[in-house]
Short mmCIF file of C-alpha atoms in Angstrom, two decimals:
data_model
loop_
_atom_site.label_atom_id
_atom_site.label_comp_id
_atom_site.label_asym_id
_atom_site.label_seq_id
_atom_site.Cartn_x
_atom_site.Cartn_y
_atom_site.Cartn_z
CA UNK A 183 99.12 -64.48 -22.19
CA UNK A 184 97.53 -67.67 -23.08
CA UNK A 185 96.16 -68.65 -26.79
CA UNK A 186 92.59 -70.21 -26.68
CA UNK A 187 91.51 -71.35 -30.10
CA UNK A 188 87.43 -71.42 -30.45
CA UNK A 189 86.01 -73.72 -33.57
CA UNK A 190 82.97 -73.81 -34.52
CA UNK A 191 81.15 -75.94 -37.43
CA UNK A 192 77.73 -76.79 -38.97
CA UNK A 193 75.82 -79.65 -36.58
CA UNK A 194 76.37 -82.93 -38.51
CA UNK A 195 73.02 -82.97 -39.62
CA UNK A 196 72.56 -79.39 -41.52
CA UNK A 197 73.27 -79.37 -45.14
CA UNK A 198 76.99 -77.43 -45.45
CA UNK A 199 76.93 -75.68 -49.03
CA UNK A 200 80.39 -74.23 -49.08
CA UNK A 201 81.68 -76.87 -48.08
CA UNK A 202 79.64 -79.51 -50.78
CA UNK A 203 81.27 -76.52 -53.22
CA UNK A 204 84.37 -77.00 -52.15
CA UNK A 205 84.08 -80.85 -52.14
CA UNK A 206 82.72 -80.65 -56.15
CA UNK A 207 85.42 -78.41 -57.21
CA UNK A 208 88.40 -80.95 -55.57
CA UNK A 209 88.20 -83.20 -58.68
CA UNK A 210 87.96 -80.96 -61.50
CA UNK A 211 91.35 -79.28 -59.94
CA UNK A 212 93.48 -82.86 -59.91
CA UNK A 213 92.49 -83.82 -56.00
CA UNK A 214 90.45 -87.19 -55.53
CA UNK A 215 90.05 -89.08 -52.74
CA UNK A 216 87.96 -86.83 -50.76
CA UNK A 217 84.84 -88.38 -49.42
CA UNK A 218 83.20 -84.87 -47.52
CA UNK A 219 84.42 -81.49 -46.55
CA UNK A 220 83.23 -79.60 -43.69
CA UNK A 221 84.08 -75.51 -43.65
CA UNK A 222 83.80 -73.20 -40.29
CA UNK A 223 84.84 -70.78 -38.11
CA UNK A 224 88.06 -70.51 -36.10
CA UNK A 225 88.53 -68.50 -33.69
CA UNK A 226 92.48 -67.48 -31.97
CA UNK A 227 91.63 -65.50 -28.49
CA UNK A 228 94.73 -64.18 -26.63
CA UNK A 229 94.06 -63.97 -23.04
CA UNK A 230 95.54 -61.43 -21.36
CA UNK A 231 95.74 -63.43 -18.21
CA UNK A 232 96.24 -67.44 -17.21
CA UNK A 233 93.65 -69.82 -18.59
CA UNK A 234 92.52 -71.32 -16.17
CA UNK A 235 88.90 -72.83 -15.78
CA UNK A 236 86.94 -69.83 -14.66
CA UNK A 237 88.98 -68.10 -17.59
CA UNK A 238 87.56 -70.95 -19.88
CA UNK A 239 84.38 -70.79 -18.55
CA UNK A 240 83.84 -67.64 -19.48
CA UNK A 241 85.47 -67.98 -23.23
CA UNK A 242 82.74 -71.27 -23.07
CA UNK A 243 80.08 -68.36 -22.47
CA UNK A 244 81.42 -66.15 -25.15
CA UNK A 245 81.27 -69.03 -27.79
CA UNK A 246 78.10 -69.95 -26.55
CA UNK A 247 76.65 -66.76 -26.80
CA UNK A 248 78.44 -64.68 -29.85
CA UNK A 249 80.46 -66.56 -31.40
CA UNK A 250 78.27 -69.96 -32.38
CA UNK A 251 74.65 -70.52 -33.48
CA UNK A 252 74.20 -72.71 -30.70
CA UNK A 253 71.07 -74.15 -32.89
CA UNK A 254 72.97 -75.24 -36.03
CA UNK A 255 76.55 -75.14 -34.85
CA UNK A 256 78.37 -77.11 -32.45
CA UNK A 257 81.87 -75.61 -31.03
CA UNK A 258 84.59 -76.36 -28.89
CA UNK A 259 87.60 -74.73 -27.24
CA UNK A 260 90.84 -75.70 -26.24
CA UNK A 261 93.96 -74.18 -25.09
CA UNK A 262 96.84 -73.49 -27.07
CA UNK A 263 100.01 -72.30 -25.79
CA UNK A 264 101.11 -69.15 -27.18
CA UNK A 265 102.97 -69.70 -29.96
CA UNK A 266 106.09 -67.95 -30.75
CA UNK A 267 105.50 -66.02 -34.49
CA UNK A 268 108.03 -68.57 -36.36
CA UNK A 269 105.45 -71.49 -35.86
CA UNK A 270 103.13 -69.78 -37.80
CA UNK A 271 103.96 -72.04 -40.84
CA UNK A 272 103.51 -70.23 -43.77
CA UNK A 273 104.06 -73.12 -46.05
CA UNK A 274 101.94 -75.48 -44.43
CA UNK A 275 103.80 -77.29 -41.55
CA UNK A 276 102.13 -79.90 -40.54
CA UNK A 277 101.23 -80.36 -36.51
CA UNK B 86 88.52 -92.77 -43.34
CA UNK B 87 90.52 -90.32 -41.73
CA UNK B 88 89.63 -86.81 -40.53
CA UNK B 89 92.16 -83.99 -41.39
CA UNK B 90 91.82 -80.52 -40.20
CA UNK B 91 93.16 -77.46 -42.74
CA UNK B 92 93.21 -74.33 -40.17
CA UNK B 93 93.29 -70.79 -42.56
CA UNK B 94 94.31 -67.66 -40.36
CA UNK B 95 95.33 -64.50 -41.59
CA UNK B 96 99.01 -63.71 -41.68
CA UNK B 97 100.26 -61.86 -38.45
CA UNK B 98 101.09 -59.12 -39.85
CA UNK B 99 97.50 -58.70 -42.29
CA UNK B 100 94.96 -56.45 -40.77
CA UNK B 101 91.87 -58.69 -39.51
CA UNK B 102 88.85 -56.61 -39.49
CA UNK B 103 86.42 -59.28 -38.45
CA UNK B 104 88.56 -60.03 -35.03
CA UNK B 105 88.77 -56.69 -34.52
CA UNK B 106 84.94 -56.51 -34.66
CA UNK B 107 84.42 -59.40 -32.86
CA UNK B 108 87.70 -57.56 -29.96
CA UNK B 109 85.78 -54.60 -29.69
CA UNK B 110 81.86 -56.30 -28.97
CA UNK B 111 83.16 -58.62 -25.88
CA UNK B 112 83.32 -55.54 -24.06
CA UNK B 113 79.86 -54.51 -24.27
CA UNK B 114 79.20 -57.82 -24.14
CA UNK B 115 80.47 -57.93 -20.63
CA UNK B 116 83.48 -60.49 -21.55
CA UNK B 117 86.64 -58.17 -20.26
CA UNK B 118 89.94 -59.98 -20.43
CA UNK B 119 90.70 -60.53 -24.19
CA UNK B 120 93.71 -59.31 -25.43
CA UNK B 121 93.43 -59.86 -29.14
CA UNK B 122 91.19 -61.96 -31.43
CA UNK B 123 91.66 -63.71 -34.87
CA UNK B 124 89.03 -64.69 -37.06
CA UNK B 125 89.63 -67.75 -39.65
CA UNK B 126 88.14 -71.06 -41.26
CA UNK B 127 88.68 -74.50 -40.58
CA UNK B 128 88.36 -76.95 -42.87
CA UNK B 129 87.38 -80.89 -41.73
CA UNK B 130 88.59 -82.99 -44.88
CA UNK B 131 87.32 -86.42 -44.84
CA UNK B 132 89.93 -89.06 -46.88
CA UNK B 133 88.93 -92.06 -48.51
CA UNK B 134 92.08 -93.62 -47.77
CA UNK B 135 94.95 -93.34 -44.82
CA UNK B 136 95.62 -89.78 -43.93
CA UNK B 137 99.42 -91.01 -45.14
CA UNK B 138 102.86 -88.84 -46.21
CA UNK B 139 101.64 -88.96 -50.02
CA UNK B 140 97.77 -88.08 -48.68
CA UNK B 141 98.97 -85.30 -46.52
CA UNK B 142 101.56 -83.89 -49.60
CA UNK B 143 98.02 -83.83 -51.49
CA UNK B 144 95.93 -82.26 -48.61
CA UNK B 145 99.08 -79.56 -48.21
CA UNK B 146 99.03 -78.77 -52.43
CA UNK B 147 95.23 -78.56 -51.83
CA UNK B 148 95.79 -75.62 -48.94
CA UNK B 149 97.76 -74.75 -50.81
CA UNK B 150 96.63 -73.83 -54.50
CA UNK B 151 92.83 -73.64 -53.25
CA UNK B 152 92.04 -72.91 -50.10
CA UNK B 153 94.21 -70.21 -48.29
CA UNK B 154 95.44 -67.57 -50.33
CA UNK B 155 99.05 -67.56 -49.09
CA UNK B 156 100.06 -64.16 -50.20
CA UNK B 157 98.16 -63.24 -46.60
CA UNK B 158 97.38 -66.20 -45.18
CA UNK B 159 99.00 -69.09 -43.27
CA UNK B 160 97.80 -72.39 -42.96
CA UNK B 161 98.56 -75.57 -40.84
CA UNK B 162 97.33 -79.04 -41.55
CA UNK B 163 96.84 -81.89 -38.72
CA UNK B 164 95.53 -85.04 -38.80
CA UNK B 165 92.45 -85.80 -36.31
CA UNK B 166 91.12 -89.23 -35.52
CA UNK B 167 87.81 -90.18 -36.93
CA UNK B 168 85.93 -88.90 -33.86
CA UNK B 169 82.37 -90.69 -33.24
CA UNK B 170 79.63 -88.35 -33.61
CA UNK B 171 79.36 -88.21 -29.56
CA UNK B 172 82.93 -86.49 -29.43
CA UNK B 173 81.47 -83.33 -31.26
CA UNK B 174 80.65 -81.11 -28.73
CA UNK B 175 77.00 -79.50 -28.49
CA UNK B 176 77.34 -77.55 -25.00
CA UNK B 177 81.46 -77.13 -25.36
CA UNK B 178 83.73 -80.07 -24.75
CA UNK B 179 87.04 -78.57 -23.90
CA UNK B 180 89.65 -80.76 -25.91
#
């Protein structure tokens, strides 16, 4: 099984309100020093076989045709090996 | 500036309807070969300053206290490089 991680966010250009809400609230709750935040999608796929590049091709397709809004979202995929349950870090670890 | 990336997923062991939804369309979508899918948000934090330790302690109490709720979510926080606007991928760069 391999772990292919799909994200997907707003083109540069189109206006992102969550995240400009996000971005406003950061001050009033203590955090400065954040110029912009950008929210989106991520997507975890487990494959149930290798990922290899016609396996990747075809999660490209998937992203390209389900998962994104090809017109006002850009995404990109990458492989990551299948983590083992403990590197889930539930208090934030940092990679 | 630097670029760091908050990554939101449900906990293993919470139920996540919208993967499921999104598991059981590849089918009839013609995309066989998916074990599992997980559905989450991504946040793209850009930092006035250095993404240093004391930025990153800040960026972690942000996850945090504000945006995962970590009674049933996990979150992991990672520093990317400023990437030029060329880097984000339109058609699918594979990172």
């Amino acid at each position: 099984m391999a772990r292919v991680v799909i994200d997907v966010m707003l083109k540069p250009e189109i206006l992102d309100p969550q995240g400009q809400a996000v971005q406003r609230a950061l001050p009033r709750l203590g955090f400065d020093g954040v110029a912009d935040v950008r929210q989106g999608k991520r997507f975890e796929l487990e494959l149930e076989g290798p990922a290899d590049e016609a396996a990747l091709a075809r999660v490209r397709e998937m992203a390209e045709t389900f998962l994104a809004n090809t017109v006002i979202e850009d995404f990109t995929v990458r492989v990551e090996e299948s983590t083992a349950p403990a590197d889930t870090a539930g208090t934030g670890g940092t990679r």
